[in-house]
mmCIF file of C-alpha atoms in Angstrom:
data_model
loop_
_atom_site.group_PDB
_atom_site.id
_atom_site.type_symbol
_atom_site.label_atom_id
_atom_site.label_comp_id
_atom_site.label_asym_id
_atom_site.label_seq_id
_atom_site.Cartn_x
_atom_site.Cartn_y
_atom_site.Cartn_z
ATOM 1 C CA UNK A 1 0.000 0.000 0.000
ATOM 2 C CA UNK A 2 2.743 2.446 0.928
ATOM 3 C CA UNK A 3 4.689 1.708 -2.244
ATOM 4 C CA UNK A 4 1.698 2.475 -4.458
ATOM 5 C CA UNK A 5 1.935 6.126 -3.363
ATOM 6 C CA UNK A 6 5.660 6.166 -2.630
ATOM 7 C CA UNK A 7 6.750 7.790 -5.921
ATOM 8 C CA UNK A 8 3.994 10.441 -6.006
ATOM 9 C CA UNK A 9 3.016 11.417 -2.457
ATOM 10 C CA UNK A 10 5.622 14.177 -2.150
ATOM 11 C CA UNK A 11 4.419 16.026 -5.230
ATOM 12 C CA UNK A 12 0.797 15.589 -4.171
ATOM 13 C CA UNK A 13 1.444 17.020 -0.712
ATOM 14 C CA UNK A 14 2.859 20.189 -2.274
ATOM 15 C CA UNK A 15 -0.684 20.985 -3.470
ATOM 16 C CA UNK A 16 -1.666 21.567 0.170
ATOM 17 C CA UNK A 17 1.050 24.206 0.452
ATOM 18 C CA UNK A 18 0.037 25.710 -2.885
ATOM 19 C CA UNK A 19 -3.579 25.869 -1.718
ATOM 20 C CA UNK A 20 -2.637 27.712 1.462
ATOM 21 C CA UNK A 21 -0.517 30.163 -0.527
ATOM 22 C CA UNK A 22 -3.325 30.740 -3.026
ATOM 23 C CA UNK A 23 -5.783 31.525 -0.204
ATOM 24 C CA UNK A 24 -3.331 34.016 1.275
ATOM 25 C CA UNK A 25 -2.831 35.729 -2.097
ATOM 26 C CA UNK A 26 -6.446 35.765 -3.302
ATOM 27 C CA UNK A 27 -8.298 36.355 -0.003
ATOM 28 C CA UNK A 28 -5.925 37.764 2.650
ATOM 29 C CA UNK A 29 -8.733 38.559 5.151
ATOM 30 C CA UNK A 30 -9.954 34.946 4.916
ATOM 31 C CA UNK A 31 -6.454 33.707 5.702
ATOM 32 C CA UNK A 32 -6.126 36.092 8.647
ATOM 33 C CA UNK A 33 -9.574 35.527 10.155
ATOM 34 C CA UNK A 34 -9.757 31.740 9.682
ATOM 35 C CA UNK A 35 -6.263 31.006 10.949
ATOM 36 C CA UNK A 36 -6.868 33.215 13.990
ATOM 37 C CA UNK A 37 -9.848 31.117 15.054
ATOM 38 C CA UNK A 38 -8.718 27.700 13.793
ATOM 39 C CA UNK A 39 -5.142 28.102 14.994
ATOM 40 C CA UNK A 40 -4.944 24.959 17.151
ATOM 41 C CA UNK A 41 -6.824 22.915 14.559
ATOM 42 C CA UNK A 42 -4.507 24.105 11.789
ATOM 43 C CA UNK A 43 -1.493 23.409 14.000
ATOM 44 C CA UNK A 44 -2.742 19.838 14.446
ATOM 45 C CA UNK A 45 -3.065 19.517 10.654
ATOM 46 C CA UNK A 46 0.430 20.924 10.183
ATOM 47 C CA UNK A 47 1.904 18.538 12.757
ATOM 48 C CA UNK A 48 0.179 15.598 11.060
ATOM 49 C CA UNK A 49 1.445 16.657 7.631
ATOM 50 C CA UNK A 50 4.962 16.895 9.075
ATOM 51 C CA UNK A 51 4.674 13.329 10.421
ATOM 52 C CA UNK A 52 3.683 12.039 7.005
ATOM 53 C CA UNK A 53 6.895 12.703 5.033
ATOM 54 C CA UNK A 54 9.024 11.658 7.999
ATOM 55 C CA UNK A 55 7.087 8.389 8.136
ATOM 56 C CA UNK A 56 7.701 7.712 4.444
ATOM 57 C CA UNK A 57 11.400 8.520 4.678
ATOM 58 C CA UNK A 58 12.230 6.779 7.973
ATOM 59 C CA UNK A 59 10.051 3.666 7.838
ATOM 60 C CA UNK A 60 12.600 1.498 6.046
ATOM 61 C CA UNK A 61 15.746 2.966 7.568
ATOM 62 C CA UNK A 62 15.896 0.131 10.103
ATOM 63 C CA UNK A 63 14.749 -3.455 10.187
ATOM 64 C CA UNK A 64 12.384 -4.497 12.937
ATOM 65 C CA UNK A 65 8.640 -4.802 13.390
ATOM 66 C CA UNK A 66 8.376 -2.230 16.203
ATOM 67 C CA UNK A 67 10.243 0.422 14.204
ATOM 68 C CA UNK A 68 8.120 -0.027 11.079
ATOM 69 C CA UNK A 69 4.889 -0.353 13.026
ATOM 70 C CA UNK A 70 5.601 2.946 14.794
ATOM 71 C CA UNK A 71 6.095 4.773 11.506
ATOM 72 C CA UNK A 72 3.016 3.077 10.054
ATOM 73 C CA UNK A 73 1.016 4.669 12.869
ATOM 74 C CA UNK A 74 2.663 8.005 12.060
ATOM 75 C CA UNK A 75 1.501 7.625 8.458
ATOM 76 C CA UNK A 76 -1.990 6.783 9.684
ATOM 77 C CA UNK A 77 -2.100 9.945 11.813
ATOM 78 C CA UNK A 78 -0.652 11.974 8.943
ATOM 79 C CA UNK A 79 -3.514 10.916 6.699
ATOM 80 C CA UNK A 80 -6.470 10.643 9.087
ATOM 81 C CA UNK A 81 -6.047 13.858 11.104
ATOM 82 C CA UNK A 82 -6.090 16.304 8.161
ATOM 83 C CA UNK A 83 -8.968 14.418 6.501
ATOM 84 C CA UNK A 84 -11.033 14.660 9.703
ATOM 85 C CA UNK A 85 -10.129 18.240 10.652
ATOM 86 C CA UNK A 86 -10.735 19.654 7.175
ATOM 87 C CA UNK A 87 -14.254 18.216 7.331
ATOM 88 C CA UNK A 88 -14.787 19.562 10.849
ATOM 89 C CA UNK A 89 -13.660 22.996 9.636
ATOM 90 C CA UNK A 90 -16.183 22.937 6.777
ATOM 91 C CA UNK A 91 -18.924 21.919 9.227
ATOM 92 C CA UNK A 92 -18.102 24.912 11.418
ATOM 93 C CA UNK A 93 -18.012 27.286 8.455
ATOM 94 C CA UNK A 94 -21.522 26.191 7.425
ATOM 95 C CA UNK A 95 -22.755 26.982 10.947
ATOM 96 C CA UNK A 96 -20.938 30.292 11.134
ATOM 97 C CA UNK A 97 -17.704 30.981 12.983
ATOM 98 C CA UNK A 98 -17.780 33.054 16.218
ATOM 99 C CA UNK A 99 -15.590 35.988 15.213
ATOM 100 C CA UNK A 100 -15.893 39.761 15.168
ATOM 101 C CA UNK A 101 -14.152 42.385 13.060
ATOM 102 C CA UNK A 102 -13.307 45.773 14.523
ATOM 103 C CA UNK A 103 -13.564 49.041 12.620
ATOM 104 C CA UNK A 104 -9.856 48.829 11.774
ATOM 105 C CA UNK A 105 -10.480 45.294 10.381
ATOM 106 C CA UNK A 106 -8.862 43.359 13.217
ATOM 107 C CA UNK A 107 -10.418 39.884 13.752
ATOM 108 C CA UNK A 108 -11.420 39.000 17.315
ATOM 109 C CA UNK A 109 -12.463 35.645 18.767
ATOM 110 C CA UNK A 110 -14.012 36.008 22.246
ATOM 111 C CA UNK A 111 -13.173 33.393 24.855
ATOM 112 C CA UNK A 112 -10.241 31.258 25.928
ATOM 113 C CA UNK A 113 -8.123 29.544 23.260
ATOM 114 C CA UNK A 114 -8.947 26.014 24.459
ATOM 115 C CA UNK A 115 -12.670 26.808 24.434
ATOM 116 C CA UNK A 116 -12.369 27.921 20.812
ATOM 117 C CA UNK A 117 -10.786 24.599 19.865
ATOM 118 C CA UNK A 118 -13.282 22.491 21.817
ATOM 119 C CA UNK A 119 -16.110 24.563 20.354
ATOM 120 C CA UNK A 120 -15.128 23.331 16.906
ATOM 121 C CA UNK A 121 -15.934 19.758 17.948
ATOM 122 C CA UNK A 122 -19.719 20.139 17.854
ATOM 123 C CA UNK A 123 -22.063 17.407 16.540
ATOM 124 C CA UNK A 124 -22.685 18.823 13.056
ATOM 125 C CA UNK A 125 -18.999 19.596 12.513
ATOM 126 C CA UNK A 126 -18.038 16.071 13.585
ATOM 127 C CA UNK A 127 -20.627 14.698 11.137
ATOM 128 C CA UNK A 128 -18.971 16.759 8.390
ATOM 129 C CA UNK A 129 -15.665 15.291 9.547
ATOM 130 C CA UNK A 130 -17.097 11.787 9.124
ATOM 131 C CA UNK A 131 -18.168 12.695 5.570
ATOM 132 C CA UNK A 132 -14.662 13.928 4.772
ATOM 133 C CA UNK A 133 -12.839 10.987 6.340
ATOM 134 C CA UNK A 134 -15.066 8.258 4.876
ATOM 135 C CA UNK A 135 -15.095 9.944 1.465
ATOM 136 C CA UNK A 136 -11.303 9.986 1.351
ATOM 137 C CA UNK A 137 -11.134 6.382 2.595
ATOM 138 C CA UNK A 138 -13.318 5.488 -0.388
ATOM 139 C CA UNK A 139 -10.943 7.378 -2.673
ATOM 140 C CA UNK A 140 -7.919 5.595 -1.209
ATOM 141 C CA UNK A 141 -9.640 2.248 -1.667
ATOM 142 C CA UNK A 142 -10.354 3.172 -5.280
ATOM 143 C CA UNK A 143 -6.652 3.893 -5.758
ATOM 144 C CA UNK A 144 -5.686 0.514 -4.279
ATOM 145 C CA UNK A 145 -8.261 -1.243 -6.451
ATOM 146 C CA UNK A 146 -6.449 0.223 -9.439
ATOM 147 C CA UNK A 147 -2.874 -0.277 -8.225
ATOM 148 C CA UNK A 148 -2.881 -3.590 -6.323
ATOM 149 C CA UNK A 149 -4.084 -7.161 -6.678
ATOM 150 C CA UNK A 150 -4.791 -10.214 -4.550
ATOM 151 C CA UNK A 151 -5.344 -9.946 -0.807
ATOM 152 C CA UNK A 152 -4.470 -6.237 -0.623
ATOM 153 C CA UNK A 153 -7.001 -5.381 -3.308
ATOM 154 C CA UNK A 154 -9.713 -7.514 -1.705
ATOM 155 C CA UNK A 155 -9.163 -5.851 1.661
ATOM 156 C CA UNK A 156 -9.272 -2.394 0.049
ATOM 157 C CA UNK A 157 -12.550 -3.263 -1.688
ATOM 158 C CA UNK A 158 -14.107 -4.451 1.576
ATOM 159 C CA UNK A 159 -13.034 -1.366 3.535
ATOM 160 C CA UNK A 160 -13.828 1.012 0.677
ATOM 161 C CA UNK A 161 -17.342 -0.376 0.228
ATOM 162 C CA UNK A 162 -18.168 0.241 3.893
ATOM 163 C CA UNK A 163 -16.529 3.683 3.830
ATOM 164 C CA UNK A 164 -18.532 4.613 0.726
ATOM 165 C CA UNK A 165 -21.840 3.630 2.322
ATOM 166 C CA UNK A 166 -20.939 5.596 5.460
ATOM 167 C CA UNK A 167 -19.993 8.615 3.320
ATOM 168 C CA UNK A 168 -23.318 8.539 1.429
ATOM 169 C CA UNK A 169 -25.361 8.182 4.621
ATOM 170 C CA UNK A 170 -23.433 10.897 6.472
ATOM 171 C CA UNK A 171 -23.596 13.279 3.497
ATOM 172 C CA UNK A 172 -27.363 12.860 3.118
ATOM 173 C CA UNK A 173 -27.865 13.262 6.886
ATOM 174 C CA UNK A 174 -25.719 16.418 6.870
ATOM 175 C CA UNK A 175 -27.803 17.813 3.999
ATOM 176 C CA UNK A 176 -31.070 17.206 5.866
ATOM 177 C CA UNK A 177 -29.580 18.699 9.040
ATOM 178 C CA UNK A 178 -28.392 21.725 7.074
ATOM 179 C CA UNK A 179 -31.848 22.193 5.549
ATOM 180 C CA UNK A 180 -33.875 22.031 8.753
ATOM 181 C CA UNK A 181 -31.524 22.580 11.686
ATOM 182 C CA UNK A 182 -28.969 25.222 10.715
ATOM 183 C CA UNK A 183 -29.940 28.771 9.677
ATOM 184 C CA UNK A 184 -28.264 30.188 6.617
ATOM 185 C CA UNK A 185 -26.913 33.612 5.681
ATOM 186 C CA UNK A 186 -28.057 36.142 3.097
ATOM 187 C CA UNK A 187 -26.786 39.503 1.897
ATOM 188 C CA UNK A 188 -29.338 42.248 2.568
ATOM 189 C CA UNK A 189 -27.393 44.992 0.785
ATOM 190 C CA UNK A 190 -25.575 45.299 -2.505
ATOM 191 C CA UNK A 191 -21.806 44.865 -2.607
ATOM 192 C CA UNK A 192 -20.026 47.634 -4.516
ATOM 193 C CA UNK A 193 -18.495 46.100 -7.655
ATOM 194 C CA UNK A 194 -15.371 48.269 -7.469
ATOM 195 C CA UNK A 195 -15.419 49.028 -3.762
ATOM 196 C CA UNK A 196 -12.749 48.323 -1.136
ATOM 197 C CA UNK A 197 -12.265 44.875 0.384
ATOM 198 C CA UNK A 198 -14.135 45.662 3.582
ATOM 199 C CA UNK A 199 -16.844 43.232 4.778
ATOM 200 C CA UNK A 200 -18.233 45.839 7.186
ATOM 201 C CA UNK A 201 -19.598 47.837 4.249
ATOM 202 C CA UNK A 202 -22.311 45.240 3.606
ATOM 203 C CA UNK A 203 -25.173 43.985 5.764
ATOM 204 C CA UNK A 204 -25.964 40.316 6.314
ATOM 205 C CA UNK A 205 -28.948 38.484 7.776
ATOM 206 C CA UNK A 206 -28.481 35.219 9.680
ATOM 207 C CA UNK A 207 -31.804 33.586 8.894
ATOM 208 C CA UNK A 208 -33.592 31.299 6.495
ATOM 209 C CA UNK A 209 -31.941 28.209 5.055
ATOM 210 C CA UNK A 210 -28.723 27.617 3.159
ATOM 211 C CA UNK A 211 -30.701 25.455 0.779
ATOM 212 C CA UNK A 212 -32.623 28.520 -0.457
ATOM 213 C CA UNK A 213 -29.715 28.815 -2.897
ATOM 214 C CA UNK A 214 -31.174 25.855 -4.825
ATOM 215 C CA UNK A 215 -34.387 27.786 -5.484
ATOM 216 C CA UNK A 216 -32.411 30.774 -6.751
ATOM 217 C CA UNK A 217 -29.932 28.713 -8.802
ATOM 218 C CA UNK A 218 -31.513 25.291 -9.500
ATOM 219 C CA UNK A 219 -28.583 24.198 -11.677
ATOM 220 C CA UNK A 220 -26.329 23.852 -8.606
ATOM 221 C CA UNK A 221 -28.269 20.700 -7.649
ATOM 222 C CA UNK A 222 -25.930 18.881 -10.032
ATOM 223 C CA UNK A 223 -23.175 19.104 -7.354
ATOM 224 C CA UNK A 224 -24.831 16.994 -4.592
ATOM 225 C CA UNK A 225 -26.214 14.612 -7.219
ATOM 226 C CA UNK A 226 -22.689 14.160 -8.566
ATOM 227 C CA UNK A 227 -21.420 13.602 -5.019
ATOM 228 C CA UNK A 228 -23.918 10.861 -4.181
ATOM 229 C CA UNK A 229 -23.907 9.229 -7.630
ATOM 230 C CA UNK A 230 -20.104 9.300 -7.753
ATOM 231 C CA UNK A 231 -19.804 7.502 -4.420
ATOM 232 C CA UNK A 232 -22.422 4.910 -5.405
ATOM 233 C CA UNK A 233 -20.733 4.238 -8.755
ATOM 234 C CA UNK A 234 -17.337 4.042 -7.043
ATOM 235 C CA UNK A 235 -18.649 1.326 -4.717
ATOM 236 C CA UNK A 236 -20.148 -0.649 -7.619
ATOM 237 C CA UNK A 237 -16.984 -0.363 -9.726
ATOM 238 C CA UNK A 238 -14.808 -1.275 -6.764
ATOM 239 C CA UNK A 239 -16.776 -4.415 -5.993
ATOM 240 C CA UNK A 240 -16.106 -5.523 -9.580
ATOM 241 C CA UNK A 241 -12.399 -4.831 -9.158
ATOM 242 C CA UNK A 242 -12.623 -2.040 -11.739
ATOM 243 C CA UNK A 243 -10.028 0.734 -11.464
ATOM 244 C CA UNK A 244 -12.663 3.221 -12.686
ATOM 245 C CA UNK A 245 -13.679 3.405 -9.017
ATOM 246 C CA UNK A 246 -10.883 5.966 -8.595
ATOM 247 C CA UNK A 247 -12.418 8.227 -11.257
ATOM 248 C CA UNK A 248 -15.904 7.945 -9.753
ATOM 249 C CA UNK A 249 -14.666 8.688 -6.235
ATOM 250 C CA UNK A 250 -12.757 11.694 -7.590
ATOM 251 C CA UNK A 251 -15.972 12.993 -9.172
ATOM 252 C CA UNK A 252 -17.750 12.385 -5.855
ATOM 253 C CA UNK A 253 -15.171 14.449 -3.970
ATOM 254 C CA UNK A 254 -15.539 17.239 -6.523
ATOM 255 C CA UNK A 255 -19.329 17.115 -6.181
ATOM 256 C CA UNK A 256 -19.338 17.174 -2.374
ATOM 257 C CA UNK A 257 -16.871 20.078 -2.142
ATOM 258 C CA UNK A 258 -18.632 21.974 -4.934
ATOM 259 C CA UNK A 259 -21.994 21.520 -3.208
ATOM 260 C CA UNK A 260 -20.672 23.343 -0.143
ATOM 261 C CA UNK A 261 -19.153 26.185 -2.144
ATOM 262 C CA UNK A 262 -22.169 26.650 -4.429
ATOM 263 C CA UNK A 263 -24.609 26.466 -1.510
ATOM 264 C CA UNK A 264 -22.719 29.106 0.473
ATOM 265 C CA UNK A 265 -21.914 31.445 -2.439
ATOM 266 C CA UNK A 266 -21.034 34.296 -2.122
ATOM 267 C CA UNK A 267 -20.060 33.623 1.525
ATOM 268 C CA UNK A 268 -16.707 32.030 2.326
ATOM 269 C CA UNK A 269 -16.575 32.613 6.102
ATOM 270 C CA UNK A 270 -19.813 33.738 7.809
ATOM 271 C CA UNK A 271 -19.774 35.079 11.367
ATOM 272 C CA UNK A 272 -22.239 33.671 13.891
ATOM 273 C CA UNK A 273 -21.906 36.548 16.404
ATOM 274 C CA UNK A 274 -21.503 39.521 14.023
ATOM 275 C CA UNK A 275 -23.203 38.587 10.734
ATOM 276 C CA UNK A 276 -22.199 41.870 9.097
ATOM 277 C CA UNK A 277 -18.555 40.829 9.512
ATOM 278 C CA UNK A 278 -19.101 37.747 7.328
ATOM 279 C CA UNK A 279 -16.570 37.411 4.538
ATOM 280 C CA UNK A 280 -17.706 37.027 0.926
ATOM 281 C CA UNK A 281 -15.735 36.312 -2.227
ATOM 282 C CA UNK A 282 -15.992 40.005 -3.143
ATOM 283 C CA UNK A 283 -15.309 41.985 0.011
ATOM 284 C CA UNK A 284 -12.453 39.716 1.201
ATOM 285 C CA UNK A 285 -10.522 39.537 -2.052
ATOM 286 C CA UNK A 286 -7.190 41.012 -3.060
ATOM 287 C CA UNK A 287 -6.859 43.874 -5.535
ATOM 288 C CA UNK A 288 -7.614 43.403 -9.225
ATOM 289 C CA UNK A 289 -3.888 43.653 -9.959
ATOM 290 C CA UNK A 290 -3.029 40.827 -7.539
ATOM 291 C CA UNK A 291 -5.755 38.595 -8.934
ATOM 292 C CA UNK A 292 -4.643 39.334 -12.495
ATOM 293 C CA UNK A 293 -1.029 38.429 -11.669
ATOM 294 C CA UNK A 294 -2.265 35.179 -10.069
ATOM 295 C CA UNK A 295 -4.279 34.438 -13.213
ATOM 296 C CA UNK A 296 -1.284 34.958 -15.505
ATOM 297 C CA UNK A 297 0.991 32.827 -13.317
ATOM 298 C CA UNK A 298 -1.643 30.087 -13.096
ATOM 299 C CA UNK A 299 -2.262 30.037 -16.845
ATOM 300 C CA UNK A 300 1.463 29.615 -17.467
ATOM 301 C CA UNK A 301 2.575 27.252 -14.723
ATOM 302 C CA UNK A 302 -0.424 25.071 -13.799
ATOM 303 C CA UNK A 303 -0.485 23.345 -17.223
ATOM 304 C CA UNK A 304 3.265 22.722 -16.924
ATOM 305 C CA UNK A 305 2.840 21.192 -13.465
ATOM 306 C CA UNK A 306 -0.091 19.060 -14.621
ATOM 307 C CA UNK A 307 1.890 17.911 -17.669
ATOM 308 C CA UNK A 308 4.906 16.630 -15.749
ATOM 309 C CA UNK A 309 2.670 15.185 -13.032
ATOM 310 C CA UNK A 310 0.771 13.249 -15.712
ATOM 311 C CA UNK A 311 4.094 12.075 -17.145
ATOM 312 C CA UNK A 312 5.171 10.767 -13.722
ATOM 313 C CA UNK A 313 1.951 8.793 -13.366
ATOM 314 C CA UNK A 314 2.338 7.451 -16.913
ATOM 315 C CA UNK A 315 5.895 6.240 -16.233
ATOM 316 C CA UNK A 316 4.793 4.586 -12.990
ATOM 317 C CA UNK A 317 1.587 3.127 -14.406
ATOM 318 C CA UNK A 318 0.638 -0.435 -13.545
ATOM 319 C CA UNK A 319 0.014 -2.511 -10.472
ATOM 320 C CA UNK A 320 2.412 -2.805 -7.544
ATOM 321 C CA UNK A 321 2.908 -6.460 -6.611
ATOM 322 C CA UNK A 322 4.275 -8.185 -3.532
ATOM 323 C CA UNK A 323 7.039 -9.761 -5.633
ATOM 324 C CA UNK A 324 8.251 -6.379 -6.854
ATOM 325 C CA UNK A 325 8.407 -4.988 -3.321
ATOM 326 C CA UNK A 326 10.226 -8.046 -2.021
ATOM 327 C CA UNK A 327 12.878 -7.867 -4.734
ATOM 328 C CA UNK A 328 13.347 -4.082 -4.617
ATOM 329 C CA UNK A 329 15.785 -3.032 -1.904
ATOM 330 C CA UNK A 330 14.750 0.630 -2.378
ATOM 331 C CA UNK A 331 11.095 -0.013 -1.549
ATOM 332 C CA UNK A 332 9.512 1.941 1.313
#
């Protein structure tokens, strides 16, 4: 299992860093406000992501079951903690985050730091964490269905099938909960098209339902449908040993994440205690010049990165077998 991702995990993990940098460049207030409130949670994610590369690099440095087992647990933590916490964070964002913004645009989070962290672990947020974790377990199982054979593949199919069913059930339950148990947010004033990036210049109401967005923009229903259908198709393909399960689970992940973004649009970080301080894609963005520079850089370099990443996967295509790992002294 480790050797199926051994050649590509390092490049994939860089996308997390790129994502954080892109948030900082495109929406600086979002970066400042979210990291102020989610500091301990983000620190836990960072610590887990630090464990992950160390686990890959050190696991085979010494012989011995205890040594390898210890680093296997480090790899488990490095994968499970971010998957869970990212989902918990999304669950909290949908409920609204308890922050204020002063007149000089300083974010404030009332209360003790430990209370802020424990407050993130509420029932709905933990349910969102279950969606995230089980959805990514399904994706990992889809990868192993494609890249392995024999006992490893059969075990991945069994675990992935259960994870997929849990993901579907948790996602549907979260949608019902969001519709009937969690009030949404709505702009009650126009946002100036060319105005300054200041969320306090708009007014926001914390009422109604998030799912009102589907009445205003019915086409966005394709996102949750894609999420549920993708997970169901991934399970079916996986049980047939078909590597297409990876594609279906990828579409499911896209659908689930898109459903959150499209449902919340234009909000990216609503405030539960000062709704008018809620951040939207417009009043929390960088200047037009910054966004244009990001666009130019992305247009030039993202295709290059995708091209050499695709080449790496092409070179390393095929299944990883037990015999290959046994014979290869450089295996992880």
